Coordinates of C-alpha atoms and ligand atoms in Angstrom, one line a residue:
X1 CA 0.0 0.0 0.0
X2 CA 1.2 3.7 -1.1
X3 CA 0.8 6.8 0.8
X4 CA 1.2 10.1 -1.2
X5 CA 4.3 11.9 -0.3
X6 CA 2.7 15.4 -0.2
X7 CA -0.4 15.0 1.8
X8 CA 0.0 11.5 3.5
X9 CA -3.5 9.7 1.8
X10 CA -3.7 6.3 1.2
X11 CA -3.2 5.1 -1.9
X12 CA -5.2 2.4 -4.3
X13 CA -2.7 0.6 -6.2
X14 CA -4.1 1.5 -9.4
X15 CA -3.2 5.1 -9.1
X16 CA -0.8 7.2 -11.3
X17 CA -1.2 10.5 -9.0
X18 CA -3.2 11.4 -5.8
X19 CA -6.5 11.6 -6.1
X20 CA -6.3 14.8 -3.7
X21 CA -3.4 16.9 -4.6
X22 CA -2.6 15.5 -8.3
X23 CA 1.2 14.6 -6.8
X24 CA 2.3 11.7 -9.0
X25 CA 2.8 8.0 -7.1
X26 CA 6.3 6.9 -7.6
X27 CA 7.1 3.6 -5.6
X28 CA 9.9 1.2 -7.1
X29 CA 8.5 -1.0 -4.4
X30 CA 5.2 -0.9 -5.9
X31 CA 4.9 -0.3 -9.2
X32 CA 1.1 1.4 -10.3
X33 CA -1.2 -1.6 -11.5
X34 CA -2.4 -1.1 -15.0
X35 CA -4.0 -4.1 -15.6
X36 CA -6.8 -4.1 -12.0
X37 CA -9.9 -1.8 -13.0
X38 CA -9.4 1.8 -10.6
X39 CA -11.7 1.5 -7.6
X40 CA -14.3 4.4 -8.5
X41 CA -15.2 6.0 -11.9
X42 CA -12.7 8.4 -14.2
X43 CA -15.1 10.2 -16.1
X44 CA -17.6 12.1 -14.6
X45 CA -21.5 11.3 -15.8
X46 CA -24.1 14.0 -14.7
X47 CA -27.8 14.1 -15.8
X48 CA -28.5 16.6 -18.1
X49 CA -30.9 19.7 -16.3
X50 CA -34.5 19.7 -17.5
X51 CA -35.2 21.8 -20.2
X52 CA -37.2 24.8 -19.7
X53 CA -39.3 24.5 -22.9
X54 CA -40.4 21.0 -21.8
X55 CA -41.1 21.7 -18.3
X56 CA -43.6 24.9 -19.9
X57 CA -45.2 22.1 -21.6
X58 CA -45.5 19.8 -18.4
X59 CA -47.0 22.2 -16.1
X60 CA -49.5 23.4 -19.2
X61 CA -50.7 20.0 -20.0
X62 CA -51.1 19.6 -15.9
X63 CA -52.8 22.6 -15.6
X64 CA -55.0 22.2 -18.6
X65 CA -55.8 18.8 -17.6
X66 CA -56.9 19.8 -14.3
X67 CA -59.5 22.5 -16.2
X68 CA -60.5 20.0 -18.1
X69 CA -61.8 17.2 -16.0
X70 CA -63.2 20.0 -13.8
X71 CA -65.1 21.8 -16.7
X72 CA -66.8 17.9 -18.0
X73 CA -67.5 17.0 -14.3
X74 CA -69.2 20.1 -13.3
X75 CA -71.1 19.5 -16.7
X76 CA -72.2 16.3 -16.3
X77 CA -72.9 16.5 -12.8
X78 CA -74.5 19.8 -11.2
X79 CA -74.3 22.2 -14.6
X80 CA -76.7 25.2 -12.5
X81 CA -73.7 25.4 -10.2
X82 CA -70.7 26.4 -12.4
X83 CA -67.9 25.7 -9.7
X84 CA -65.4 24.7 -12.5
X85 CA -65.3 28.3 -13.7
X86 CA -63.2 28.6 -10.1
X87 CA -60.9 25.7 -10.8
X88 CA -60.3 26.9 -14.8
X89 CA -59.9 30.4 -13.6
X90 CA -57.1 29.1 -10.8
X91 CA -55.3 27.3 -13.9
X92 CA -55.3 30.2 -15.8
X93 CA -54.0 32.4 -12.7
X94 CA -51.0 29.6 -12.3
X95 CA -50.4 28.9 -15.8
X96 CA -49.3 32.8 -15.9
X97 CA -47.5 33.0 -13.4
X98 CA -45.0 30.2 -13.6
X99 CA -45.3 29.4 -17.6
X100 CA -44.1 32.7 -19.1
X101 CA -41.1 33.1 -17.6
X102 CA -39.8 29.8 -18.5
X103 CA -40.7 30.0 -21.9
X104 CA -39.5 33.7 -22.5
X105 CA -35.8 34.8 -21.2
X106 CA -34.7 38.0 -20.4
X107 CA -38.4 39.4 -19.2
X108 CA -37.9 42.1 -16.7
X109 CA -39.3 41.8 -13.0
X110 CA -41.4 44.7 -12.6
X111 CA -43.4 42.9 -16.1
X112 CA -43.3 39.5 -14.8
X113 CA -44.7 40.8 -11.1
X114 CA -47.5 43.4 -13.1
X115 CA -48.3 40.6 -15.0
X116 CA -48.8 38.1 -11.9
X117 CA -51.0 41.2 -9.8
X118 CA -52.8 41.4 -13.0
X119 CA -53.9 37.3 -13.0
X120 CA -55.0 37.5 -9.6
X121 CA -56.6 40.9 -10.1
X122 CA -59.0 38.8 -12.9
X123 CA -59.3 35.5 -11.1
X124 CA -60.5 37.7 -7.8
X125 CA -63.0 39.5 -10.3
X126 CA -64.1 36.0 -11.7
X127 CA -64.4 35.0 -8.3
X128 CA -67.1 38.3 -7.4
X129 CA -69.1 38.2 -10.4
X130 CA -70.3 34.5 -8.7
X131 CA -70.5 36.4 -5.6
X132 CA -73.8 38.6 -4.7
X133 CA -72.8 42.0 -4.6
X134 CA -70.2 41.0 -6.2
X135 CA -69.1 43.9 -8.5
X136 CA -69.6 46.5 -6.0
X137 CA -67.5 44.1 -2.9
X138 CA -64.5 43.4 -6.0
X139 CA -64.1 47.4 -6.7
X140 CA -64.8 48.7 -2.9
X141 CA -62.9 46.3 -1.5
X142 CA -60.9 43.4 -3.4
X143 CA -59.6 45.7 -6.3
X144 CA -57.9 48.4 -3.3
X145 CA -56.4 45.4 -1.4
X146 CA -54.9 44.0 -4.6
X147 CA -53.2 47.1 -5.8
X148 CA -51.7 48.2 -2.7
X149 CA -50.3 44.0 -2.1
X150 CA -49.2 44.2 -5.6
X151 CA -47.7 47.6 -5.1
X152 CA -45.7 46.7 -2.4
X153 CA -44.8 43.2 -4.2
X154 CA -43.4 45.4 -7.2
X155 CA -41.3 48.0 -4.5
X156 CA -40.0 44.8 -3.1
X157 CA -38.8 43.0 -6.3
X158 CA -37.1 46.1 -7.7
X159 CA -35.9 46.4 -4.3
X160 CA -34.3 42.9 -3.5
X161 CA -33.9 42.3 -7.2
X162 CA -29.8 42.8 -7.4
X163 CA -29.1 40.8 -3.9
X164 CA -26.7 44.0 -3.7
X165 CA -28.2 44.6 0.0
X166 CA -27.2 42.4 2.7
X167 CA -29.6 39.8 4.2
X168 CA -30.2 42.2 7.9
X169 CA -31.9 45.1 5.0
X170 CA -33.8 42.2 3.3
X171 CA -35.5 40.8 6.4
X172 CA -36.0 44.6 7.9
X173 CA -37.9 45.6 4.5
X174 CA -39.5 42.6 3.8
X175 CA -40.6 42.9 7.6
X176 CA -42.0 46.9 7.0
X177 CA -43.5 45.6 4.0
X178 CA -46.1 43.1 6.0
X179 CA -46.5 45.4 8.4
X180 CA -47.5 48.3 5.6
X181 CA -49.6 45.8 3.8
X182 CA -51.8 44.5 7.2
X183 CA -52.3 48.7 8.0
X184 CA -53.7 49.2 4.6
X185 CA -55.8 46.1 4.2
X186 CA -57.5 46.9 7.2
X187 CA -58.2 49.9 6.3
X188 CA -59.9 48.8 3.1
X189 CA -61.8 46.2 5.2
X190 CA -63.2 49.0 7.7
X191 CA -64.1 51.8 4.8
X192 CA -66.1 48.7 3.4
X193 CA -67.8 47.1 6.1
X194 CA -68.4 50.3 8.4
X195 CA -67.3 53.1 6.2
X196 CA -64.9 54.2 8.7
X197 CA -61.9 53.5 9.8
X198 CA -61.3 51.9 13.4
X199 CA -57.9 50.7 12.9
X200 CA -57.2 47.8 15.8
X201 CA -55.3 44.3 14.5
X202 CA -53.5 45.9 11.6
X203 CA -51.9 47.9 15.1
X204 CA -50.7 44.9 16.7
X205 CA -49.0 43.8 13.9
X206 CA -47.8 47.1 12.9
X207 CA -46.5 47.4 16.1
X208 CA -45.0 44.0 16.3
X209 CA -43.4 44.9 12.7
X210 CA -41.7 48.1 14.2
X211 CA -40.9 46.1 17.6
X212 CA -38.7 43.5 15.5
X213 CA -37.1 46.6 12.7
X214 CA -35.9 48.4 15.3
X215 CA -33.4 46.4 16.7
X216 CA -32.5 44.9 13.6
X217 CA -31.6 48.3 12.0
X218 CA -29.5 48.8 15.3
X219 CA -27.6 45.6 14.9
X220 CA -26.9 46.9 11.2
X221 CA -25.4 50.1 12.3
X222 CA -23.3 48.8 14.7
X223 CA -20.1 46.9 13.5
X224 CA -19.4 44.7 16.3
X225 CA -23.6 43.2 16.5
X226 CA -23.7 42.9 12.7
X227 CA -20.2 41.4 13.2
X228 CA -21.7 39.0 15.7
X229 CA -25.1 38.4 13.8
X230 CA -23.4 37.5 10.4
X231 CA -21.0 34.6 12.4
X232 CA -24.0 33.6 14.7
X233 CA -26.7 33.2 12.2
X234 CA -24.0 32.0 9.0
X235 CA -24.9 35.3 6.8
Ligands
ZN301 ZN1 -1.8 13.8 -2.1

């Protein structure tokens, strides 16, 4: 048995160098044995990643599958109650979100995130037309709620999109963000159901948001607790 000279591991009999630092195996004693098969694989196999085109045409088929069996059972079972118009509008919703970008490279966030506000703005108004009231409840409230969610989606992508900032201002806006979001959806909810505006859970949470920001911004400003947060939490 051979032992590399440089870094001291064992070596297989079949080997012209070391496996670990490439030193070549030179042992009078023991020549290297051509003829015995070398104990694990010389060239390197790796499955090929799954293309993007064929996984678009995966999740379609799924998705339009799915719409499909809906749309016949709701047909051939209870047709006055058109709950399949739910399922198909959910397929459409997903289909946009995840198919385009695979299928089209180099499309900018803020489109792909307007365009993803945008499906669930229509699947949320396909939901209220089945809804009584439903118009009226899908601009006074829904339509409001979605905007400012979506707003806040699109200031976050452009935001986070370069990973530029470090992960301490990710979490603190990302935490800001929910709190803004629960404040304004409350709101909405209140202007709707009592036409004024009585703000008490979006509070808590507001509060809760600001509780955890403020000691994270403190540990970001100083060195020696970002220091310590970075090592502790492996940033
Ligand atoms: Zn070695």
């Amino acid at each position: 048995m051979s032992y590399c000279v440089n870094c001291g591991v064992e070596l297989d009999g079949t080997a012209h160098a070391c496996p670990l630092c490439q030193t070549p195996v030179m042992n009078p004693r023991q020549p290297v044995d051509t003829f015995s098969p070398p104990p694990f694989p010389t060239r390197r196999k790796e499955v090929p990643p799954v293309s993007k085109r064929i996984l678009a045409v995966l999740l379609s088929a799924m998705l339009a599958s799915a719409a499909v069996c809906c749309g016949v059972l709701n047909l051939v079972l209870k047709p006055e109650l058109h709950w399949s118009v739910f399922v198909i509008g959910a397929a459409i919703m997903v289909w946009i979100w995840l198919v385009p970008p695979l299928l089209l490279r180099g499309i900018p966030l803020p489109v792909r995130l307007l365009l993803d506000i945008v499906a669930v703005g229509l699947y949320v108004y396909l939901i209220s037309r089945d809804v009584r009231g439903g118009t009226g409840w899908f601009l006074g409230l829904a339509l409001p709620i979605i905007l400012t969610g979506g707003a806040v989606v699109l200031f976050l992508g452009l935001v986070l999109q370069n990973g530029k900032r470090s992960i301490l201002s990710g979490i603190t806006i990302v935490i800001g963000a929910a709190g803004a979001v629960s404040f304004f959806a409350e709101l909405f909810v209140d202007r709707w159901l009592y036409q004024c505006w009585t703000p008490e859970w979006s509070l808590i949470v507001v509060t809760i948001c600001a509780a955890l920001i403020v000691p994270l911004i403190i540990v970001r400003r100083v060195p020696s607790l970002r220091e310590e947060a970075r090592r502790r939490f492996h940033m």
